[in-house]
Short mmCIF file of C-alpha atoms and ligand atoms in Angstrom, two decimals:
data_model
loop_
_atom_site.label_atom_id
_atom_site.label_comp_id
_atom_site.label_asym_id
_atom_site.label_seq_id
_atom_site.Cartn_x
_atom_site.Cartn_y
_atom_site.Cartn_z
CA MET R 54 -56.70 22.79 -38.11
CA PHE R 55 -55.03 25.24 -40.28
CA LYS R 56 -56.52 28.38 -38.84
CA LYS R 57 -55.42 26.97 -35.37
CA ILE R 58 -51.86 26.92 -36.50
CA CYS R 59 -51.75 30.22 -37.26
CA LEU R 60 -53.44 31.72 -34.53
CA LEU R 61 -50.96 30.01 -32.74
CA ILE R 62 -48.08 30.98 -34.52
CA VAL R 63 -49.39 34.58 -33.80
CA VAL R 64 -49.74 34.08 -30.38
CA VAL R 65 -46.51 32.71 -29.68
CA GLY R 66 -44.83 35.43 -31.82
CA MET R 67 -46.48 38.14 -29.57
CA PHE R 68 -45.89 36.27 -26.30
CA SER R 69 -42.07 35.65 -27.12
CA CYS R 70 -41.59 39.55 -28.36
CA ASN R 71 -42.44 40.46 -24.83
CA GLN R 72 -39.96 38.13 -23.09
CA VAL R 73 -37.12 40.08 -24.74
CA PRO R 74 -35.26 41.44 -21.81
CA ASN R 75 -35.15 45.40 -22.31
CA THR R 76 -33.84 47.46 -19.44
CA GLU R 77 -33.80 50.41 -21.19
CA LYS R 78 -37.46 51.19 -21.63
CA THR R 79 -40.23 50.90 -18.87
CA GLU R 80 -42.91 48.04 -18.90
CA ALA R 81 -45.53 50.65 -20.34
CA GLU R 82 -43.07 51.47 -23.30
CA VAL R 83 -42.56 47.95 -24.37
CA ALA R 84 -46.36 46.88 -24.21
CA PRO R 85 -47.43 46.45 -27.88
CA GLU R 86 -50.29 48.60 -28.87
CA PRO R 87 -53.63 46.44 -29.60
CA PHE R 88 -53.68 45.54 -34.03
CA LYS R 89 -55.88 47.97 -35.23
CA TYR R 90 -58.58 47.80 -37.28
CA TRP R 91 -59.78 50.82 -39.78
CA ALA R 92 -62.83 50.80 -41.90
CA TRP R 93 -62.75 53.36 -44.77
CA MET R 94 -66.18 55.20 -45.01
CA GLY R 95 -68.03 57.59 -47.77
CA SER R 96 -70.83 59.82 -46.31
CA SER R 97 -73.71 62.28 -47.40
CA ALA R 98 -74.92 65.19 -45.75
CA ASP R 99 -78.59 64.27 -46.62
CA ARG R 100 -78.19 60.58 -44.55
CA ALA R 101 -79.99 60.77 -41.18
CA ASP R 102 -78.05 61.13 -38.39
CA SER R 103 -79.54 57.94 -36.75
CA LEU R 104 -78.43 56.22 -39.79
CA TYR R 105 -74.89 56.86 -38.93
CA ILE R 106 -75.13 56.48 -35.31
CA ASP R 107 -76.49 52.78 -36.10
CA GLN R 108 -73.56 52.37 -38.61
CA PHE R 109 -71.20 53.66 -36.01
CA GLU R 110 -72.10 51.25 -33.43
CA GLN R 111 -72.43 48.29 -35.57
CA LEU R 112 -68.74 48.97 -36.85
CA LYS R 113 -67.26 49.34 -32.77
CA ALA R 114 -69.49 46.12 -31.53
CA GLY R 115 -67.60 44.24 -34.93
CA GLY R 116 -64.48 45.21 -33.71
CA ILE R 117 -63.36 48.15 -35.79
CA ASP R 118 -61.49 50.73 -34.01
CA ALA R 119 -61.14 53.67 -36.50
CA VAL R 120 -63.29 55.14 -38.85
CA LEU R 121 -61.33 57.58 -42.04
CA ILE R 122 -64.53 59.30 -43.40
CA ASN R 123 -64.51 60.84 -46.88
CA THR R 124 -66.79 64.21 -46.60
CA ASN R 125 -65.49 65.60 -49.89
CA THR R 126 -63.35 68.25 -47.61
CA ASP R 127 -66.87 69.08 -46.20
CA THR R 128 -65.84 70.24 -42.87
CA THR R 129 -70.10 70.93 -41.32
CA LEU R 130 -70.31 67.44 -42.28
CA LEU R 131 -66.89 66.34 -40.70
CA SER R 132 -67.73 68.09 -37.56
CA ARG R 133 -71.33 66.76 -37.38
CA LEU R 134 -70.35 63.05 -37.68
CA THR R 135 -67.13 62.96 -35.88
CA PRO R 136 -69.21 63.45 -32.42
CA MET R 137 -71.42 60.46 -33.35
CA ALA R 138 -68.34 58.22 -34.22
CA LEU R 139 -66.68 59.21 -31.10
CA ASP R 140 -69.56 58.59 -29.20
CA ALA R 141 -69.63 54.78 -30.63
CA GLY R 142 -66.13 54.59 -29.20
CA LEU R 143 -64.14 54.77 -32.62
CA GLU R 144 -61.17 56.97 -33.92
CA VAL R 145 -62.12 59.22 -36.77
CA HIS R 146 -59.89 60.27 -39.51
CA ALA R 147 -60.48 62.91 -42.05
CA TRP R 148 -60.44 61.26 -45.39
CA ILE R 149 -59.20 64.16 -48.36
CA MET R 150 -58.50 62.91 -52.10
CA ALA R 151 -55.64 65.03 -52.44
CA MET R 152 -54.14 65.71 -55.89
CA ASN R 153 -56.93 64.35 -58.11
CA ARG R 154 -60.02 66.28 -57.26
CA PRO R 155 -63.09 65.41 -58.98
CA GLY R 156 -65.94 68.13 -59.63
CA ASP R 157 -63.89 70.35 -57.31
CA THR R 158 -65.66 73.62 -57.86
CA VAL R 159 -62.96 76.06 -57.16
CA ALA R 160 -60.22 74.34 -58.86
CA LEU R 161 -62.77 73.89 -61.80
CA LYS R 162 -62.41 77.74 -62.16
CA HIS R 163 -58.78 77.40 -62.60
CA PRO R 164 -58.16 75.49 -65.51
CA GLU R 165 -54.35 75.82 -65.28
CA TRP R 166 -54.24 74.03 -61.57
CA TYR R 167 -54.96 71.14 -63.88
CA ALA R 168 -52.23 67.95 -64.64
CA VAL R 169 -51.01 68.24 -67.94
CA SER R 170 -49.88 65.13 -70.15
CA ARG R 171 -46.86 63.98 -72.60
CA GLU R 172 -49.24 64.78 -75.35
CA GLY R 173 -50.09 68.25 -73.76
CA LYS R 174 -53.65 67.48 -72.85
CA SER R 175 -54.84 69.15 -69.45
CA CYS R 176 -57.28 66.62 -66.85
CA PHE R 177 -59.03 69.51 -66.89
CA ASP R 178 -60.81 68.48 -69.96
CA THR R 179 -59.32 65.63 -71.03
CA ARG R 180 -59.40 62.97 -68.09
CA PRO R 181 -57.28 59.59 -68.05
CA TYR R 182 -58.90 56.22 -67.99
CA VAL R 183 -62.34 57.63 -66.24
CA ASP R 184 -64.21 60.82 -65.73
CA TYR R 185 -63.51 61.28 -62.30
CA TYR R 186 -59.86 61.56 -62.94
CA GLN R 187 -59.02 65.61 -61.93
CA TRP R 188 -55.59 65.57 -61.00
CA MET R 189 -53.50 68.81 -59.91
CA CYS R 190 -50.39 69.66 -60.84
CA PRO R 191 -48.66 69.35 -57.76
CA THR R 192 -45.75 71.80 -58.62
CA ARG R 193 -48.26 74.94 -59.35
CA ALA R 194 -48.45 77.15 -56.40
CA GLU R 195 -51.51 77.59 -56.72
CA SER R 196 -52.95 74.11 -56.87
CA ARG R 197 -50.31 73.09 -54.64
CA GLU R 198 -51.63 75.38 -51.80
CA HIS R 199 -55.54 74.69 -52.85
CA VAL R 200 -54.54 70.98 -51.95
CA LEU R 201 -52.78 71.84 -48.35
CA SER R 202 -55.52 74.66 -47.30
CA LEU R 203 -58.54 71.63 -47.54
CA THR R 204 -55.74 69.69 -45.54
CA GLU R 205 -55.09 72.14 -43.12
CA ASP R 206 -59.04 73.03 -42.72
CA LEU R 207 -59.59 69.38 -42.05
CA ALA R 208 -57.04 69.47 -39.48
CA LYS R 209 -58.92 71.86 -37.48
CA VAL R 210 -62.00 70.22 -36.96
CA ASP R 211 -62.57 69.03 -33.52
CA GLY R 212 -61.52 65.45 -32.62
CA ILE R 213 -60.07 64.07 -35.11
CA THR R 214 -57.14 62.13 -35.24
CA SER R 215 -55.92 62.21 -38.53
CA VAL R 216 -56.13 63.68 -41.98
CA HIS R 217 -55.82 60.93 -44.57
CA LEU R 218 -54.75 61.68 -47.64
CA ASP R 219 -55.63 59.75 -50.30
CA TYR R 220 -54.88 59.85 -54.12
CA ILE R 221 -51.77 61.72 -52.70
CA ARG R 222 -49.64 60.91 -56.57
CA TYR R 223 -49.93 61.32 -60.08
CA SER R 224 -52.19 59.44 -62.37
CA ASP R 225 -51.43 55.82 -62.78
CA ILE R 226 -48.67 55.29 -66.05
CA PHE R 227 -49.26 51.77 -65.69
CA LEU R 228 -52.69 50.39 -64.42
CA PRO R 229 -52.87 47.65 -62.18
CA ILE R 230 -52.76 44.57 -64.00
CA GLY R 231 -56.26 43.10 -63.05
CA LEU R 232 -57.87 46.25 -64.20
CA LEU R 233 -56.55 46.12 -67.75
CA PRO R 234 -59.00 43.92 -69.48
CA LYS R 235 -61.98 46.33 -68.06
CA TYR R 236 -60.31 49.39 -69.81
CA ASP R 237 -59.10 47.04 -72.78
CA LEU R 238 -55.63 48.37 -72.54
CA VAL R 239 -52.12 47.04 -73.06
CA GLN R 240 -49.74 49.09 -71.44
CA GLU R 241 -46.21 47.89 -71.99
CA GLU R 242 -44.59 50.86 -71.76
CA GLU R 243 -44.94 54.42 -70.67
CA LEU R 244 -47.53 55.70 -72.73
CA PRO R 245 -47.93 60.19 -72.96
CA GLU R 246 -51.79 60.36 -72.56
CA PHE R 247 -50.79 58.51 -68.95
CA ASP R 248 -47.76 60.57 -68.14
CA PHE R 249 -47.91 63.40 -66.15
CA CYS R 250 -47.61 66.80 -65.49
CA TYR R 251 -46.03 68.44 -68.39
CA CYS R 252 -47.54 71.89 -67.54
CA GLU R 253 -45.44 75.02 -68.16
CA VAL R 254 -44.67 75.27 -64.34
CA CYS R 255 -43.21 71.49 -63.69
CA VAL R 256 -41.20 71.78 -67.41
CA SER R 257 -39.21 75.38 -66.65
CA ALA R 258 -38.79 74.27 -62.57
CA PHE R 259 -37.34 70.97 -63.93
CA GLU R 260 -35.32 72.96 -66.68
CA LYS R 261 -33.99 75.42 -64.21
CA GLU R 262 -32.86 72.64 -61.91
CA HIS R 263 -31.54 70.22 -64.66
CA HIS R 264 -31.16 72.44 -67.76
CA LYS R 265 -32.98 70.08 -69.80
CA SER R 266 -36.45 69.71 -70.96
CA PRO R 267 -38.55 67.19 -70.01
CA LEU R 268 -40.70 67.87 -73.69
CA VAL R 269 -37.90 66.81 -75.59
CA LEU R 270 -36.50 63.59 -73.88
CA LYS R 271 -36.40 60.73 -76.12
CA ASP R 272 -37.43 58.49 -73.97
CA PRO R 273 -38.58 60.22 -70.70
CA ALA R 274 -39.46 56.80 -68.68
CA LEU R 275 -35.46 56.25 -68.76
CA ASP R 276 -34.87 59.70 -67.18
CA LEU R 277 -33.99 59.45 -63.88
CA GLU R 278 -33.78 63.36 -63.02
CA TRP R 279 -37.21 63.72 -64.71
CA LYS R 280 -38.65 60.81 -62.35
CA GLN R 281 -37.09 61.53 -59.42
CA PHE R 282 -38.66 65.55 -59.74
CA ARG R 283 -41.93 64.30 -59.38
CA LEU R 284 -41.38 61.97 -56.73
CA ASN R 285 -40.13 64.74 -55.18
CA ARG R 286 -43.04 66.96 -55.86
CA ILE R 287 -45.38 64.47 -54.61
CA LYS R 288 -43.06 64.13 -51.29
CA SER R 289 -43.31 67.85 -50.77
CA VAL R 290 -46.78 67.67 -50.72
CA VAL R 291 -46.93 65.19 -48.29
CA ASP R 292 -43.99 66.76 -45.93
CA GLU R 293 -45.86 70.24 -46.26
CA ALA R 294 -48.93 68.73 -45.12
CA TYR R 295 -47.51 67.32 -42.21
CA GLU R 296 -45.92 70.33 -40.50
CA ARG R 297 -49.69 71.89 -41.35
CA VAL R 298 -51.57 68.94 -39.51
CA HIS R 299 -49.31 68.71 -36.94
CA ALA R 300 -49.50 72.65 -35.90
CA GLN R 301 -52.89 71.66 -35.43
CA GLY R 302 -52.26 68.53 -33.10
CA LYS R 303 -53.49 66.11 -35.48
CA ILE R 304 -51.72 63.31 -37.42
CA LEU R 305 -51.12 62.35 -40.89
CA THR R 306 -51.96 59.36 -42.24
CA ALA R 307 -51.91 58.40 -46.21
CA ALA R 308 -53.68 55.51 -48.39
CA VAL R 309 -50.83 54.48 -50.41
CA PHE R 310 -49.76 51.85 -53.43
CA PRO R 311 -48.78 48.74 -51.96
CA TYR R 312 -45.06 48.72 -51.08
CA PRO R 313 -42.85 51.80 -52.33
CA GLU R 314 -40.97 50.42 -54.94
CA MET R 315 -44.41 49.50 -56.82
CA ALA R 316 -45.96 52.76 -56.22
CA ASP R 317 -42.65 54.56 -57.53
CA HIS R 318 -43.19 52.27 -61.34
CA MET R 319 -46.84 52.62 -60.98
CA VAL R 320 -47.85 56.20 -60.00
CA ARG R 321 -44.51 58.22 -58.66
CA GLN R 322 -45.41 57.93 -55.31
CA ARG R 323 -42.72 56.78 -52.90
CA TRP R 324 -43.53 56.80 -49.63
CA ASP R 325 -41.15 55.72 -47.65
CA LYS R 326 -39.52 58.50 -48.18
CA TRP R 327 -42.33 60.70 -46.94
CA LYS R 328 -42.76 62.39 -43.30
CA ILE R 329 -45.82 61.20 -42.27
CA ASP R 330 -47.17 59.15 -38.98
CA ALA R 331 -48.94 56.07 -40.67
CA VAL R 332 -49.42 54.59 -44.50
CA LEU R 333 -52.20 52.25 -45.04
CA PRO R 334 -51.16 50.57 -48.11
CA MET R 335 -54.09 49.36 -50.21
CA VAL R 336 -52.75 45.99 -51.06
CA TYR R 337 -55.84 45.06 -53.00
CA HIS R 338 -54.27 41.25 -54.22
CA ASN R 339 -57.27 40.91 -56.94
CA PHE R 340 -56.70 44.11 -58.59
CA TYR R 341 -52.92 42.19 -59.31
CA ASN R 342 -54.66 38.67 -59.86
CA GLU R 343 -52.13 37.89 -57.23
CA GLU R 344 -53.11 35.36 -54.24
CA ILE R 345 -54.09 36.02 -50.43
CA ASP R 346 -50.01 35.41 -49.47
CA TRP R 347 -49.19 38.31 -51.64
CA ILE R 348 -50.81 40.25 -48.97
CA GLY R 349 -48.31 39.17 -46.61
CA TYR R 350 -45.08 39.51 -48.82
CA ALA R 351 -46.08 43.84 -50.07
CA THR R 352 -47.03 43.96 -46.03
CA GLY R 353 -43.43 42.92 -45.11
CA GLN R 354 -41.63 44.92 -48.39
CA GLY R 355 -43.03 47.97 -46.88
CA VAL R 356 -42.73 47.40 -43.51
CA LYS R 357 -38.92 46.44 -44.00
CA ASP R 358 -38.62 49.80 -45.86
CA LEU R 359 -39.83 51.72 -43.23
CA GLU R 360 -37.35 50.20 -40.57
CA THR R 361 -35.77 53.08 -39.72
CA LYS R 362 -38.37 55.84 -39.63
CA ASN R 363 -40.93 56.51 -37.58
CA THR R 364 -44.04 55.84 -40.04
CA GLN R 365 -46.26 52.66 -38.96
CA LEU R 366 -47.99 50.57 -41.94
CA HIS R 367 -51.35 49.43 -41.53
CA THR R 368 -52.31 47.01 -44.72
CA GLY R 369 -55.50 47.99 -47.02
CA LEU R 370 -57.74 45.12 -47.74
CA PHE R 371 -60.52 45.08 -50.38
CA ILE R 372 -63.05 43.40 -48.57
CA PRO R 373 -65.65 42.75 -51.92
CA SER R 374 -62.71 40.32 -53.01
CA LEU R 375 -62.43 38.63 -49.80
CA SER R 376 -64.69 35.81 -47.93
CA PRO R 377 -64.79 36.22 -44.53
CA GLU R 378 -62.78 32.88 -44.17
CA GLU R 379 -60.26 34.74 -46.79
CA LEU R 380 -60.50 38.01 -44.56
CA ARG R 381 -59.28 36.06 -41.42
CA MET R 382 -56.21 34.54 -43.70
CA ALA R 383 -55.35 38.21 -45.00
CA VAL R 384 -55.42 39.89 -41.52
CA LEU R 385 -53.00 36.93 -40.52
CA GLU R 386 -50.69 37.18 -43.08
CA ALA R 387 -50.53 41.20 -42.72
CA LYS R 388 -50.38 40.82 -38.96
CA ASP R 389 -47.31 38.01 -39.43
CA HIS R 390 -45.42 40.26 -41.51
CA GLY R 391 -45.10 42.97 -39.21
CA ALA R 392 -48.18 45.46 -39.90
CA LYS R 393 -49.62 47.08 -36.98
CA GLY R 394 -53.70 46.95 -38.31
CA VAL R 395 -55.43 46.34 -41.21
CA ALA R 396 -57.74 48.80 -43.23
CA LEU R 397 -60.91 47.54 -44.57
CA PHE R 398 -62.15 48.81 -47.71
CA ASP R 399 -64.82 49.56 -47.09
CA ALA R 400 -67.02 50.10 -43.90
CA GLY R 401 -70.19 49.28 -46.81
CA ALA R 402 -68.98 46.05 -48.14
CA LEU R 403 -68.56 44.41 -44.54
CA LYS R 404 -71.07 41.73 -44.00
CA PRO R 405 -71.76 40.61 -40.70
CA ALA R 406 -69.64 37.33 -41.30
CA HIS R 407 -66.93 39.76 -41.86
CA LEU R 408 -67.36 41.54 -38.24
CA GLU R 409 -67.90 38.29 -37.02
CA VAL R 410 -64.63 37.33 -38.20
CA ILE R 411 -62.96 40.79 -36.73
CA SER R 412 -64.36 39.99 -32.93
CA GLU R 413 -63.01 36.80 -33.38
CA LEU R 414 -59.93 37.80 -34.65
CA LYS R 415 -59.94 40.49 -31.43
CA ARG R 416 -61.26 37.94 -28.78
CA SER R 417 -57.87 35.83 -29.55
CA GLU R 418 -55.81 38.71 -29.22
CA GLN R 419 -56.86 39.39 -26.15
CA GLU R 420 -56.70 36.18 -24.43
ZN1 LIG E 211 -47.39 70.94 -63.49
#
């Protein structure tokens, strides 16, 4: 019964939106884009074409419209996979781990490119939380250029729709509350070992602008210029990536934290200020010990914050924590709060029963 009511509300909602008279736009312009289903997926050069073809066909048959493929910036692999995904009828997005670049063989030759903590330790050899946290400094010209040129190379691959920035932020100053027990951590304030970037380039750029050093601030968490400086450093990378990707005829998308204020607080990421075509906030309720309705809350907050921008929002959902029935509820929460689609993490976690729910939802949208 509950399902039916939800579906009815959505259908009625869409219908009434279409009925609003708009004399200034043509019918084609007001026709809403269909709600979109994306899936993030990893890849490996060793895996056979036939396995990819099967996977792409299964995803398409299950209602997925777009895949975000992580090839570890391997453009040869991306060029091999893209035509197969396109043949299956999927849109392709080139997923890059942007500021966090684990095992990057070029970057590893330049220890000075890595972000430095308030303790003075570099991510080059002292990694916060996990060994794969190997963050680049967003200010130093060479590390910034490295990330941007990798982004540009991906944008040159024929057939892709967007370059999709992931880890486009600083390392977590606060971990999601649901993950703290796993790391046996208590985080009630900004701890120096998780606070970045205090490298010489960041410190001197900030000093030049504000005539004070972040190294001598009594409580850096309370200094708003220092916070804003770092938000701006990430914004600057995104805005430049936007120009370079658009120059290749592609668009820019990103995986981001649940909503702007939360992203700002946890990872110094203020995505409602960015020049970007679409954001896919990772609204992973279980990471924050929240319930399914929080997916609607976080989606609605982000949608409101983007009201005056040309940035679409598609809600990211964490499939391992969603039963097929919960997935249905989560999709409806996202849709009811203004998302243009949902992105599912990840393709490998999608069970046939999840895909059945998506196919069913799509059928009901088309009725
Ligand atoms: Zn730095």
